[in-house]
Amino acid sequence: MQQGTGRPVFSGVAIGPAYVYRREQRELPGACGDAAAEQKKFDAARETARAQLTGLFEKTRREIGEEQAMILDVQIMMLDDMDYLDGVRDMIAGGASAAQAARETGDAFSAAFAALEDPYMQARAVDIRDMAERIVTILCGGKSGFSMTAPGILVAEDLTPSETVQLPKDKILAFITRQGSSNSHIAILARIMNIPSLVQAQIALDPELEGKQMIVDGFEGRYYVEPDEATLAAMTQKRDEAQAYRLRLEAYRGVPTVSVGGRRIKLLANIGSPEDVKTALDCDAEGVGLLRSEFMYLGRSSFPTEEELFEGYRSVVEQLAGRPLVIRTLDIGADKQVDYFGLEKEENPALGYRGIRICLTREDIFRPQMRAIYRASAFGPLSVMFPMIISVEEVRRIKAFCGKIQAELAAEGVPFGEVELGIMIETPAAAIMSRELAKEVQFFSVGTNDLTQYTLAIDRQNAKLDEFYDAHHPAVLALLQTIVDNAHAEGIWAGICGELGADISLTETFLRMGYDELSVSPSRVLELRKKVCESEV
Ligand code: PEP
Ligand code: MG
């Protein structure tokens, strides 16, 4: 038996034969004398690539979802990138063949993107290579493809977006890739397909591996090749138990989230972008309790316009079709840095210029976001909450600002609806002052990730401190009780949107404390509903 590890991107266990995928290596035509003819060939191949990608975009949108389809949309845009086209033209003018120019320019661009610091931009490196290889394939004839005839475990170096959309999905039991990250296309697909998968796996793409029996353990981040009897028996049992558990969870789809004792709690999802709404609804979330809006500012080189923000929020409101939505305003700073904000390096960024502190001092940033949020409220229910609050004074400034935005929109004749105002309670100061703060707003949502970090004085990013980072610390639990008591004393509702909300060992505690809402990662919704429905509270 051979075994190894990888970074798990979806849990579960799969057992089946290995299918090793290797990209076809193509011999490219060498240097060529007729530059005009080569340029013509390149232009024609580019148009064929556009037609193929447009077809794939529609197919992917129908069969997999918006998020994967958008990857192809990015590639369609890259076909018109002037820098790429100029690079190709220069190479062809210098005597290269169309295919050589397409590939080498693509490789150079891809390497430049891979070297960027921003993870979103890094991830685009694979899109550029994929787009360029499509043109090369068209120019040289031949096609990439999968020849899986029976269900198996796909082992690959990496899979490009074009490859992932052509996968025979009904035959794939698990993915193992040597490259990729937890946000790579293959990881996203694994989560959408609900199949155990490993990225960054320590595995050789040995032809000998083909057809051998393999096990992928997505819980532990392990794989086994030709497992011994004991491993096979243990893993078969683990797989069957995981499948049975998931099936049992399905029974909680569409069921009200009410405990045995009759306590009802709202179960919503945390999302980062309009594309995630589908996942949230697929997971049976009752709405969105936290839209981390800063993700609309990450992975780009300039501020989103009011119009872009409005379209994003409107899309979320419309997809939710009347279900509740809480948008959290920009929480840039600390672990989420964006170059174009031009923020200075700080000694202690978690205690620095971040979240609401930026918004309250940069009206040029806050205004477009608040206008976009109010405008989107004309299309369905929408609440807004503000991160990193520490004082009543801040909340009053925010409310005055919101009043100004409403007056502005009204004067312009721009429609907007009722917007509930809430705050995140994620600093000890806000927890301690929660009785006073509750008089100012309509709801609280507790950010336990930051509340724990600031209460325990432990950097949530520092893996070295994991053994000290105790989210169940009595100080944190005492603050959680204080917050909900003070909210209720002033007649407003309180929820939890930090990671702790999904901790099923605390679900009964939260019910007993009196929390009205939990907002968690979409994939945790059914598990949590089961836990609530089985609670005696
Ligand atoms: C939190 O702090 O718990 C929270 C939900 O916000 P974020 O994780 O985005 O800081
Ligand atoms: Mg936070």
Coordinates of C-alpha atoms and ligand atoms in Angstrom, one line a residue:
M1 CA 0.0 0.0 0.0
Q2 CA 1.2 3.5 -0.9
Q3 CA -0.2 6.6 0.8
G4 CA 0.3 10.3 0.9
T5 CA -1.3 13.6 1.8
G6 CA -2.9 16.7 0.1
R7 CA -4.9 19.7 1.2
P8 CA -8.6 18.6 1.4
V9 CA -11.1 20.9 -0.3
F10 CA -14.2 18.8 0.3
S11 CA -14.9 16.1 2.9
G12 CA -16.1 12.6 2.3
V13 CA -14.4 9.3 1.2
A14 CA -14.2 7.9 -2.3
I15 CA -12.9 4.5 -3.4
G16 CA -12.3 3.6 -7.1
P17 CA -9.7 3.1 -9.8
A18 CA -7.2 5.8 -10.6
Y19 CA -7.5 7.7 -13.8
V20 CA -4.4 9.7 -14.6
Y21 CA -4.9 12.7 -16.7
R22 CA -2.0 14.1 -18.7
R23 CA -2.3 16.9 -21.2
E24 CA -1.4 16.1 -24.8
Q25 CA 2.0 17.4 -25.6
R26 CA 1.9 19.1 -29.0
E27 CA 4.8 19.7 -31.4
L28 CA 4.3 23.3 -32.5
P29 CA 5.2 24.4 -36.1
G30 CA 8.5 26.3 -36.0
A31 CA 9.5 29.6 -37.4
C32 CA 7.7 30.8 -40.5
G33 CA 8.5 33.3 -43.2
D34 CA 5.0 34.5 -44.1
A35 CA 4.0 36.8 -41.3
A36 CA 0.8 38.0 -42.9
A37 CA -0.5 34.5 -43.4
E38 CA 0.4 33.5 -39.8
Q39 CA -1.4 36.6 -38.5
K40 CA -4.5 35.7 -40.5
K41 CA -4.4 32.2 -39.1
F42 CA -4.1 33.5 -35.6
D43 CA -7.0 36.0 -36.1
A44 CA -9.2 33.2 -37.4
A45 CA -8.3 30.8 -34.5
R46 CA -9.1 33.6 -32.1
E47 CA -12.6 33.9 -33.5
T48 CA -13.1 30.1 -33.3
A49 CA -11.9 30.2 -29.7
R50 CA -14.4 33.0 -29.0
A51 CA -17.3 30.9 -30.5
Q52 CA -16.2 27.8 -28.5
L53 CA -15.9 29.7 -25.2
T54 CA -19.3 31.4 -25.7
G55 CA -20.9 27.9 -26.3
L56 CA -19.1 26.5 -23.2
F57 CA -20.1 29.5 -21.1
E58 CA -23.8 28.8 -21.8
K59 CA -23.4 25.1 -21.2
T60 CA -21.6 25.7 -18.0
R61 CA -24.1 28.2 -16.8
R62 CA -26.9 25.7 -17.4
E63 CA -25.2 22.6 -16.0
I64 CA -22.9 23.8 -13.3
G65 CA -23.7 27.3 -12.3
E66 CA -22.9 31.0 -12.6
E67 CA -19.6 30.9 -10.7
Q68 CA -17.9 28.4 -13.0
A69 CA -19.4 30.1 -16.0
M70 CA -17.8 33.4 -15.1
I71 CA -14.4 31.9 -15.3
L72 CA -15.1 31.3 -19.0
D73 CA -16.4 34.8 -19.3
V74 CA -13.0 36.1 -18.0
Q75 CA -11.3 34.1 -20.8
I76 CA -13.6 35.5 -23.4
M77 CA -12.5 39.0 -22.3
M78 CA -8.9 37.9 -22.4
L79 CA -9.2 37.2 -26.1
D80 CA -9.4 40.9 -26.6
D81 CA -6.6 41.9 -24.3
M82 CA -4.6 44.5 -26.2
D83 CA -1.3 43.6 -24.5
Y84 CA -1.7 39.9 -25.3
L85 CA -2.6 40.7 -28.9
D86 CA 0.3 43.1 -29.4
G87 CA 2.7 40.5 -27.9
V88 CA 1.5 37.9 -30.4
R89 CA 1.7 40.4 -33.3
D90 CA 5.3 41.3 -32.5
M91 CA 6.3 37.6 -32.3
I92 CA 4.7 36.8 -35.6
A93 CA 6.3 39.9 -37.2
G94 CA 9.6 38.5 -35.8
G95 CA 9.1 35.2 -37.7
A96 CA 7.3 33.0 -35.2
S97 CA 4.5 30.8 -36.3
A98 CA 0.9 31.7 -35.1
A99 CA 0.9 28.8 -32.6
Q100 CA 4.3 29.6 -31.2
A101 CA 3.3 33.2 -30.7
A102 CA 0.0 32.3 -29.1
R103 CA 1.6 29.9 -26.6
E104 CA 4.8 31.8 -25.8
T105 CA 3.0 35.1 -25.3
G106 CA 0.4 33.3 -23.2
D107 CA 3.1 31.7 -21.1
A108 CA 4.8 35.0 -20.5
F109 CA 1.6 36.7 -19.4
S110 CA 0.6 33.7 -17.3
A111 CA 4.0 33.8 -15.5
A112 CA 3.6 37.6 -14.9
F113 CA 0.2 37.0 -13.3
A114 CA 1.4 34.1 -11.2
A115 CA 4.0 36.4 -9.7
L116 CA 1.5 39.0 -8.5
E117 CA 0.7 39.2 -4.8
D118 CA -3.1 39.3 -5.1
P119 CA -4.4 35.7 -4.9
Y120 CA -7.3 36.7 -7.4
M121 CA -4.7 37.9 -10.0
Q122 CA -2.5 34.8 -9.3
A123 CA -5.5 32.6 -10.1
R124 CA -6.0 34.3 -13.5
A125 CA -2.6 32.9 -14.6
V126 CA -4.3 29.6 -15.3
D127 CA -7.1 31.3 -17.3
I128 CA -4.6 33.0 -19.5
R129 CA -2.7 29.8 -20.2
D130 CA -6.0 28.0 -20.8
M131 CA -7.1 30.6 -23.3
A132 CA -3.8 30.6 -25.1
E133 CA -3.7 26.8 -25.3
R134 CA -7.2 26.8 -26.8
I135 CA -5.9 28.9 -29.6
V136 CA -2.9 26.6 -30.0
T137 CA -5.2 23.5 -30.1
I138 CA -7.3 25.2 -32.8
L139 CA -4.3 26.1 -34.9
C140 CA -2.6 22.7 -34.6
G141 CA -5.7 20.5 -34.9
G142 CA -6.3 17.8 -32.2
K143 CA -8.3 18.2 -29.1
S144 CA -7.9 17.6 -25.4
G145 CA -10.3 15.3 -23.8
F146 CA -11.1 12.7 -21.2
S147 CA -11.5 9.0 -22.0
M148 CA -13.0 7.8 -18.7
T149 CA -15.3 5.0 -19.4
A150 CA -16.0 3.9 -15.8
P151 CA -16.3 5.8 -12.5
G152 CA -12.9 6.6 -11.0
I153 CA -10.6 9.0 -9.2
L154 CA -9.1 11.7 -11.4
V155 CA -5.4 12.4 -10.7
A156 CA -3.9 15.3 -12.5
E157 CA -1.2 17.9 -12.3
D158 CA -3.8 20.6 -12.4
L159 CA -7.0 21.2 -14.4
T160 CA -7.7 24.3 -16.4
P161 CA -11.2 25.8 -16.4
S162 CA -11.7 24.5 -19.9
E163 CA -10.8 21.1 -18.8
T164 CA -13.0 21.2 -15.7
V165 CA -16.0 22.0 -17.8
Q166 CA -15.4 19.1 -20.2
L167 CA -15.1 16.6 -17.4
P168 CA -17.3 13.6 -17.5
K169 CA -18.9 14.6 -14.1
D170 CA -21.0 11.5 -13.7
K171 CA -17.9 9.4 -13.7
I172 CA -15.7 11.3 -11.2
L173 CA -15.7 10.0 -7.7
A174 CA -12.9 12.4 -6.5
F175 CA -10.2 14.7 -7.6
I176 CA -6.5 14.7 -6.7
T177 CA -4.3 17.4 -8.1
R178 CA -0.7 18.2 -7.5
Q179 CA -1.3 21.9 -7.9
G180 CA -4.3 24.1 -7.1
S181 CA -5.4 25.9 -4.0
S182 CA -8.6 25.9 -1.9
N183 CA -9.9 28.6 -4.2
S184 CA -8.9 27.1 -7.5
H185 CA -11.4 26.1 -10.1
I186 CA -11.1 22.5 -9.3
A187 CA -11.7 23.1 -5.6
I188 CA -14.8 25.2 -6.3
L189 CA -16.1 22.5 -8.6
A190 CA -15.4 19.8 -6.0
R191 CA -17.5 21.7 -3.5
I192 CA -20.3 22.2 -6.0
M193 CA -20.2 18.5 -7.0
N194 CA -19.9 17.5 -3.3
I195 CA -17.1 15.1 -4.0
P196 CA -14.0 14.5 -1.7
S197 CA -10.9 16.1 -3.2
L198 CA -7.3 17.0 -2.5
V199 CA -5.2 19.8 -4.0
Q200 CA -1.5 20.3 -3.6
A201 CA -1.2 16.5 -3.2
Q202 CA 2.2 14.8 -2.8
I203 CA 1.7 12.3 -5.6
A204 CA 3.6 11.4 -8.7
L205 CA 1.7 11.2 -12.0
D206 CA 3.2 7.8 -12.7
P207 CA 1.6 5.9 -15.6
E208 CA 1.8 2.8 -13.4
L209 CA -0.9 4.4 -11.2
E210 CA -3.5 4.1 -13.9
G211 CA -6.3 1.7 -13.0
K212 CA -5.0 0.9 -9.5
Q213 CA -7.4 1.0 -6.7
M214 CA -7.3 4.2 -4.7
I215 CA -8.9 5.8 -1.7
V216 CA -9.3 9.5 -1.1
D217 CA -10.1 10.6 2.4
G218 CA -11.3 14.2 2.2
F219 CA -11.7 14.4 6.0
E220 CA -8.1 13.7 6.8
G221 CA -6.4 14.9 3.5
R222 CA -5.0 11.5 2.7
Y223 CA -5.0 9.1 -0.2
Y224 CA -4.1 5.5 -0.5
V225 CA -3.0 3.4 -3.5
E226 CA -3.7 -0.3 -3.5
P227 CA -4.9 -0.2 0.1
D228 CA -4.4 -3.2 2.4
E229 CA -7.5 -5.0 3.6
A230 CA -7.7 -3.3 7.0
T231 CA -7.5 0.2 5.4
L232 CA -10.0 -0.7 2.7
A233 CA -12.5 -2.0 5.3
A234 CA -12.1 1.0 7.6
M235 CA -12.4 3.4 4.7
T236 CA -15.4 1.6 3.2
Q237 CA -17.1 2.0 6.5
K238 CA -16.2 5.7 6.8
R239 CA -17.5 6.3 3.2
D240 CA -20.8 4.6 3.9
E241 CA -21.3 6.4 7.2
A242 CA -20.5 9.8 5.5
Q243 CA -23.0 9.0 2.7
A244 CA -25.6 7.9 5.1
Y245 CA -25.1 11.0 7.2
R246 CA -25.5 13.2 4.1
L247 CA -28.7 11.4 3.2
R248 CA -30.0 11.9 6.7
L249 CA -29.3 15.6 6.4
E250 CA -31.4 15.7 3.2
A251 CA -34.4 15.0 5.4
Y252 CA -34.0 18.5 6.9
R253 CA -34.3 20.3 3.6
G254 CA -37.3 22.6 3.6
V255 CA -38.0 21.8 7.3
P256 CA -38.6 24.7 9.8
T257 CA -35.7 25.3 12.1
V258 CA -37.4 24.6 15.4
S259 CA -36.1 22.8 18.5
V260 CA -38.0 20.0 20.3
G261 CA -38.9 22.6 23.0
G262 CA -40.4 24.9 20.3
R263 CA -37.6 27.4 20.0
R264 CA -37.3 28.8 16.5
I265 CA -34.1 30.2 15.1
K266 CA -33.4 31.7 11.7
L267 CA -30.7 29.8 9.7
L268 CA -29.0 31.9 7.1
A269 CA -25.8 31.8 5.0
N270 CA -22.6 33.8 4.9
I271 CA -21.6 34.6 1.3
G272 CA -18.9 36.7 -0.4
S273 CA -20.3 37.5 -3.8
P274 CA -23.5 37.5 -5.9
E275 CA -22.4 34.2 -7.4
D276 CA -22.6 32.5 -4.0
V277 CA -26.4 33.1 -3.7
K278 CA -27.1 30.0 -5.7
T279 CA -24.9 27.9 -3.5
A280 CA -26.7 29.3 -0.4
L281 CA -30.1 28.5 -1.8
D282 CA -29.0 25.0 -3.0
C283 CA -27.9 24.4 0.6
D284 CA -31.4 25.5 1.8
A285 CA -30.4 28.6 3.7
E286 CA -33.3 30.8 4.7
G287 CA -31.6 33.9 3.3
V288 CA -28.2 35.6 3.6
G289 CA -27.2 36.8 7.1
L290 CA -23.8 38.1 6.0
L291 CA -22.7 39.4 2.6
R292 CA -19.0 40.2 3.1
S293 CA -19.1 43.1 0.7
E294 CA -15.4 43.7 0.7
F295 CA -15.0 40.9 -1.8
M296 CA -16.5 43.2 -4.4
Y297 CA -13.4 45.4 -3.8
L298 CA -10.7 42.7 -3.8
G299 CA -9.0 41.3 -7.0
R300 CA -9.2 44.5 -9.0
S301 CA -7.0 47.5 -9.6
S302 CA -9.5 50.4 -8.9
F303 CA -12.6 51.1 -6.8
P304 CA -15.8 49.6 -8.1
T305 CA -18.2 52.3 -9.3
E306 CA -21.6 53.0 -7.6
E307 CA -23.2 51.4 -10.6
E308 CA -21.1 48.2 -10.3
L309 CA -21.9 47.9 -6.6
F310 CA -25.6 48.5 -7.2
E311 CA -25.8 45.8 -9.9
G312 CA -24.0 43.4 -7.6
Y313 CA -26.4 44.1 -4.7
R314 CA -29.4 44.1 -6.9
S315 CA -28.5 40.8 -8.3
V316 CA -28.3 39.3 -4.7
V317 CA -31.6 40.9 -3.7
E318 CA -33.3 39.6 -6.8
Q319 CA -31.9 36.1 -6.6
L320 CA -33.1 35.9 -2.9
A321 CA -36.6 36.7 -4.1
G322 CA -38.0 38.1 -0.8
R323 CA -35.7 36.2 1.6
P324 CA -33.8 38.3 4.1
L325 CA -30.4 39.8 3.2
V326 CA -27.9 41.5 5.4
I327 CA -25.1 43.4 3.7
R328 CA -22.0 44.1 5.8
T329 CA -20.3 47.3 4.6
L330 CA -16.8 47.4 3.6
D331 CA -14.4 45.7 6.1
I332 CA -11.0 46.3 4.4
G333 CA -7.8 46.5 6.4
A334 CA -6.1 44.0 8.7
D335 CA -6.0 40.6 6.8
K336 CA -7.8 42.0 3.7
Q337 CA -5.5 44.5 2.0
V338 CA -6.2 46.2 -1.4
D339 CA -3.4 48.1 -3.1
Y340 CA -5.5 50.8 -4.7
F341 CA -6.8 52.0 -1.3
G342 CA -3.2 53.2 -0.7
L343 CA -3.3 52.3 2.9
E344 CA -0.1 52.8 4.8
K345 CA 1.7 49.8 6.3
E346 CA 0.8 49.6 10.0
E347 CA 2.6 48.0 13.0
N348 CA -0.6 46.4 14.1
P349 CA -3.1 46.2 11.3
A350 CA -5.7 44.2 13.3
L351 CA -5.9 47.2 15.7
G352 CA -5.5 49.7 12.9
Y353 CA -7.2 51.6 10.2
R354 CA -9.9 49.1 9.1
G355 CA -13.6 48.6 8.6
I356 CA -15.8 51.4 9.7
R357 CA -12.8 53.5 10.6
I358 CA -12.0 53.8 6.9
C359 CA -15.7 54.4 5.9
L360 CA -16.2 57.2 8.5
T361 CA -13.1 59.0 7.3
R362 CA -13.3 58.4 3.5
E363 CA -16.7 59.6 2.3
D364 CA -15.5 59.1 -1.2
I365 CA -15.5 55.3 -0.5
F366 CA -18.5 55.1 1.8
R367 CA -20.9 57.2 -0.2
P368 CA -21.0 55.1 -3.4
Q369 CA -21.4 51.9 -1.3
M370 CA -24.3 53.3 0.7
R371 CA -26.0 54.8 -2.3
A372 CA -25.7 51.5 -4.1
I373 CA -27.1 49.6 -1.0
Y374 CA -30.1 52.0 -0.7
R375 CA -30.8 51.8 -4.4
A376 CA -30.8 48.0 -4.3
S377 CA -33.3 48.1 -1.5
A378 CA -36.0 49.2 -4.0
F379 CA -35.8 45.6 -5.3
G380 CA -36.5 43.6 -2.2
P381 CA -35.8 43.3 1.5
L382 CA -32.4 44.4 2.6
S383 CA -30.6 45.2 5.8
V384 CA -27.2 46.7 6.3
M385 CA -24.7 46.4 9.1
F386 CA -21.4 48.0 10.0
P387 CA -18.3 46.2 11.1
M388 CA -15.8 47.0 13.9
I389 CA -18.1 49.3 15.9
I390 CA -16.8 50.5 19.3
S391 CA -19.0 53.4 20.3
V392 CA -22.5 54.9 20.3
E393 CA -20.9 58.0 18.8
E394 CA -19.8 56.1 15.7
V395 CA -23.3 54.7 15.2
R396 CA -24.8 58.1 15.4
R397 CA -22.4 59.4 12.8
I398 CA -23.4 56.4 10.5
K399 CA -27.1 57.1 11.0
A400 CA -26.6 60.7 10.2
F401 CA -24.7 59.7 7.0
C402 CA -27.5 57.3 6.0
G403 CA -30.0 60.0 6.5
K404 CA -28.0 62.2 4.2
I405 CA -27.8 59.5 1.5
Q406 CA -31.6 59.0 1.7
A407 CA -32.2 62.7 1.4
E408 CA -29.9 62.8 -1.6
L409 CA -31.6 59.9 -3.4
A410 CA -35.1 61.3 -2.6
A411 CA -34.1 64.7 -4.1
E412 CA -32.8 63.0 -7.2
G413 CA -36.0 61.0 -7.5
V414 CA -34.2 57.7 -7.1
P415 CA -36.3 55.0 -5.5
F416 CA -35.2 53.1 -2.4
G417 CA -36.9 50.9 0.2
E418 CA -36.9 50.5 4.0
V419 CA -33.4 49.4 5.1
E420 CA -33.0 48.0 8.6
L421 CA -29.8 49.2 10.3
G422 CA -27.7 46.9 12.4
I423 CA -24.2 46.6 13.7
M424 CA -21.7 43.9 14.1
I425 CA -20.6 43.2 17.7
E426 CA -17.1 42.1 17.3
T427 CA -15.1 44.2 19.7
P428 CA -15.2 43.8 23.5
A429 CA -16.1 47.6 23.7
A430 CA -19.3 47.0 21.6
A431 CA -20.2 43.9 23.7
I432 CA -19.8 45.8 26.9
M433 CA -21.7 48.8 25.6
S434 CA -24.4 46.7 23.9
R435 CA -27.3 48.0 26.0
E436 CA -26.6 51.5 24.9
L437 CA -25.9 50.5 21.3
A438 CA -29.1 48.5 21.2
K439 CA -31.1 51.7 21.6
E440 CA -29.6 53.0 18.3
V441 CA -30.1 50.1 15.9
Q442 CA -32.5 47.4 14.8
F443 CA -30.3 44.4 15.2
F444 CA -27.0 43.0 16.3
S445 CA -24.9 40.3 14.5
V446 CA -22.0 39.0 16.5
G447 CA -18.7 38.5 14.6
T448 CA -17.2 35.9 16.9
N449 CA -14.0 35.6 14.8
D450 CA -13.0 39.1 15.7
L451 CA -14.7 39.1 19.1
T452 CA -12.6 36.1 20.2
Q453 CA -9.4 37.6 18.7
Y454 CA -9.9 40.9 20.6
T455 CA -11.2 39.4 23.8
L456 CA -8.4 36.9 24.1
A457 CA -5.7 39.2 22.5
I458 CA -4.9 36.4 20.1
D459 CA -4.2 37.1 16.4
R460 CA -6.8 34.9 14.5
Q461 CA -4.3 34.6 11.6
N462 CA -1.4 33.3 13.7
A463 CA -1.4 29.5 13.4
K464 CA 1.2 29.3 16.1
L465 CA -1.4 30.4 18.6
D466 CA -4.0 27.8 17.7
E467 CA -3.6 26.0 21.0
F468 CA -4.4 29.2 22.9
Y469 CA -7.2 30.4 20.6
D470 CA -10.2 29.0 22.6
A471 CA -13.4 30.1 21.0
H472 CA -15.3 28.4 23.9
H473 CA -13.4 30.6 26.4
P474 CA -15.8 31.6 29.2
A475 CA -15.0 35.3 28.6
V476 CA -16.3 35.0 25.0
L477 CA -19.4 33.0 26.1
A478 CA -20.2 35.6 28.9
L479 CA -20.0 38.4 26.3
L480 CA -22.3 36.4 24.0
Q481 CA -24.9 36.2 26.8
T482 CA -24.6 39.9 27.6
I483 CA -25.0 40.9 24.0
V484 CA -28.2 38.9 23.4
D485 CA -29.7 39.9 26.8
N486 CA -29.1 43.6 26.0
A487 CA -30.5 43.3 22.5
H488 CA -33.7 41.7 23.8
A489 CA -34.0 44.2 26.7
E490 CA -34.2 46.9 24.0
G491 CA -36.5 44.9 21.8
I492 CA -34.1 44.2 18.9
W493 CA -33.0 40.8 17.5
A494 CA -29.5 39.3 17.8
G495 CA -27.7 36.8 15.6
I496 CA -24.2 35.2 15.3
C497 CA -22.4 35.4 11.9
G498 CA -18.9 34.4 13.0
E499 CA -17.5 30.8 12.6
L500 CA -18.6 29.9 16.1
G501 CA -22.3 30.0 14.9
A502 CA -21.7 26.7 13.0
D503 CA -20.1 24.9 16.0
I504 CA -22.7 22.3 16.8
S505 CA -21.3 21.7 20.2
L506 CA -22.6 25.1 21.1
T507 CA -26.0 25.1 19.3
E508 CA -27.9 24.3 22.4
T509 CA -26.0 26.9 24.3
F510 CA -27.0 29.5 21.7
L511 CA -30.6 28.4 21.8
R512 CA -30.6 28.7 25.6
M513 CA -28.9 32.1 25.4
G514 CA -31.8 33.2 23.3
Y515 CA -30.1 33.9 19.9
D516 CA -32.6 34.6 17.1
E517 CA -30.4 33.9 14.1
L518 CA -27.3 31.9 13.1
S519 CA -25.6 32.8 9.8
V520 CA -23.0 30.2 8.7
S521 CA -21.2 28.8 5.6
P522 CA -23.8 27.4 3.2
S523 CA -22.5 23.8 3.5
R524 CA -23.2 23.8 7.3
V525 CA -26.9 24.8 7.0
L526 CA -28.5 21.3 7.0
E527 CA -26.2 19.9 9.6
L528 CA -27.1 22.8 11.9
R529 CA -30.8 22.5 11.2
K530 CA -30.7 18.9 12.2
K531 CA -28.9 19.9 15.4
V532 CA -31.5 22.5 16.3
C533 CA -34.4 20.2 15.5
E534 CA -33.0 17.5 17.8
S535 CA -32.3 20.0 20.7
E536 CA -34.4 19.6 23.7
V537 CA -34.2 23.3 24.6
Ligands
PEP1 C1 -16.2 37.9 12.4 O1 -15.3 38.7 12.8 O2 -16.7 37.0 13.1 C2 -16.9 38.1 11.1 C3 -18.0 37.5 10.8 O3 -16.3 39.0 10.2 P1 -14.9 38.6 9.4 O4 -14.6 37.2 9.6 O5 -15.2 38.9 8.0 O6 -14.0 39.5 10.0
MG2 MG -14.9 40.5 11.7

